[in-house]
Amino acid sequence: GIGFAVPIDTAKRYIPQLRKEGHVDRGYLGVSTATIDKSLDGLNLPAKHGALVETVRQGGPAYDAGLRGGDINATLNGESIQLGGDIITAVDGKEIASNEDLTAAIANHKPNDRVKLSIMRDGKPKTVEVTLGDRPASADTTATSTTP
């Protein structure tokens, strides 16, 4: 047996939809990301926190909004990473410190919701508006690695 714990506030929010439809619809961004933390300090990234966009799923909401994934392959501490992509620092004004923050922020929205992403691109802050989509059954990336 495997058990899962769900915060009560999350359960309360989704129970009516589960009862009515038998499933929960969550927003989907269509990116894979890496958490920006102290382990990436040596890369001189333009942000000290956030989610570095490594890849953007073609045809997904992030792609349609013009978000950019990395184009430089690198290895850091034995891990492969894609550098050069946008850095998501906030969703609707709420600071993003990690992949998990991005995943939670996107999951709190439904498909077709519009969100404002604060990003760093080429060292400059920018705001991008994204209309979230439905998570495809074949999605293997996350705001998600976030599959936001």
Coordinates of N, CA, C and O in Angstrom, one line a residue, residues 29-34 36 51-56 62 67-71 82-88 102 119:
L29 N 1.3 24.8 -18.2 CA 2.2 25.8 -18.8 C 3.0 25.2 -19.9 O 3.2 25.8 -21.0
G30 N 3.5 24.0 -19.8 CA 4.3 23.3 -20.9 C 5.8 23.7 -20.9 O 6.3 24.0 -21.9
V31 N 6.4 23.7 -19.7 CA 7.8 23.9 -19.6 C 8.5 22.9 -18.7 O 7.8 22.3 -17.9
S32 N 9.8 22.7 -18.9 CA 10.6 22.0 -17.9 C 11.5 23.0 -17.3 O 12.1 23.9 -18.1
T33 N 11.8 23.0 -16.0 CA 12.6 24.0 -15.4 C 13.6 23.4 -14.4 O 13.4 22.3 -14.0
A34 N 14.5 24.3 -14.0 CA 15.5 23.9 -13.0 C 15.4 25.0 -11.9 O 15.3 26.2 -12.2
I36 N 16.6 27.7 -9.4 CA 17.8 28.5 -9.3 C 18.0 28.6 -7.8 O 17.2 29.1 -7.0
A51 N 12.7 29.9 -11.4 CA 12.7 28.6 -12.2 C 13.3 28.9 -13.6 O 12.7 29.7 -14.3
L52 N 14.4 28.3 -13.8 CA 15.1 28.5 -15.1 C 14.4 27.6 -16.1 O 14.3 26.4 -16.0
V53 N 13.9 28.2 -17.2 CA 13.2 27.4 -18.2 C 14.2 26.7 -19.1 O 15.0 27.4 -19.8
E54 N 14.2 25.4 -19.0 CA 15.2 24.6 -19.8 C 14.6 24.3 -21.2 O 15.2 24.4 -22.2
T55 N 13.3 23.8 -21.2 CA 12.7 23.5 -22.4 C 11.2 24.1 -22.4 O 10.6 24.2 -21.4
V56 N 10.7 24.3 -23.6 CA 9.3 24.8 -23.8 C 8.7 23.8 -24.8 O 9.2 23.6 -25.8
A62 N 3.1 28.0 -23.0 CA 4.3 28.8 -22.8 C 4.9 29.2 -24.2 O 5.4 30.3 -24.4
L67 N 7.6 32.2 -24.4 CA 8.6 31.9 -23.5 C 9.8 31.1 -24.2 O 9.5 30.4 -25.2
R68 N 11.0 31.3 -23.7 CA 12.1 30.7 -24.3 C 12.8 29.7 -23.4 O 13.1 30.0 -22.3
G69 N 13.2 28.6 -24.0 CA 13.9 27.6 -23.3 C 15.4 27.8 -23.5 O 15.8 28.7 -24.3
G70 N 16.2 27.0 -22.8 CA 17.7 27.2 -23.0 C 18.2 26.6 -24.3 O 17.6 25.8 -24.9
D71 N 19.3 27.2 -24.7 CA 19.9 26.7 -26.0 C 21.4 26.4 -25.8 O 22.1 26.2 -26.8
Q82 N 20.1 22.9 -19.2 CA 20.0 23.8 -20.4 C 20.0 25.2 -19.9 O 19.1 25.6 -19.2
L83 N 21.0 25.9 -20.4 CA 21.1 27.3 -20.0 C 20.7 28.3 -21.1 O 20.6 27.9 -22.2
G84 N 20.4 29.5 -20.7 CA 20.1 30.6 -21.7 C 18.6 30.8 -21.9 O 18.2 31.7 -22.6
G85 N 17.8 30.1 -21.1 CA 16.3 30.3 -21.2 C 15.8 31.4 -20.3 O 16.6 31.9 -19.5
D86 N 14.6 31.7 -20.4 CA 13.9 32.7 -19.5 C 14.0 32.1 -18.0 O 14.1 30.9 -17.8
I87 N 13.9 33.1 -17.1 CA 13.9 32.7 -15.7 C 12.5 33.2 -15.2 O 12.3 34.4 -15.2
I88 N 11.7 32.3 -14.7 CA 10.4 32.7 -14.1 C 10.6 33.1 -12.6 O 11.0 32.2 -11.9
L102 N 6.6 27.1 -8.7 CA 6.0 27.2 -10.0 C 4.9 26.2 -10.2 O 3.8 26.6 -10.7
I119 N 9.4 37.5 -15.7 CA 10.6 36.7 -16.1 C 11.8 37.6 -16.2 O 11.7 38.8 -16.3

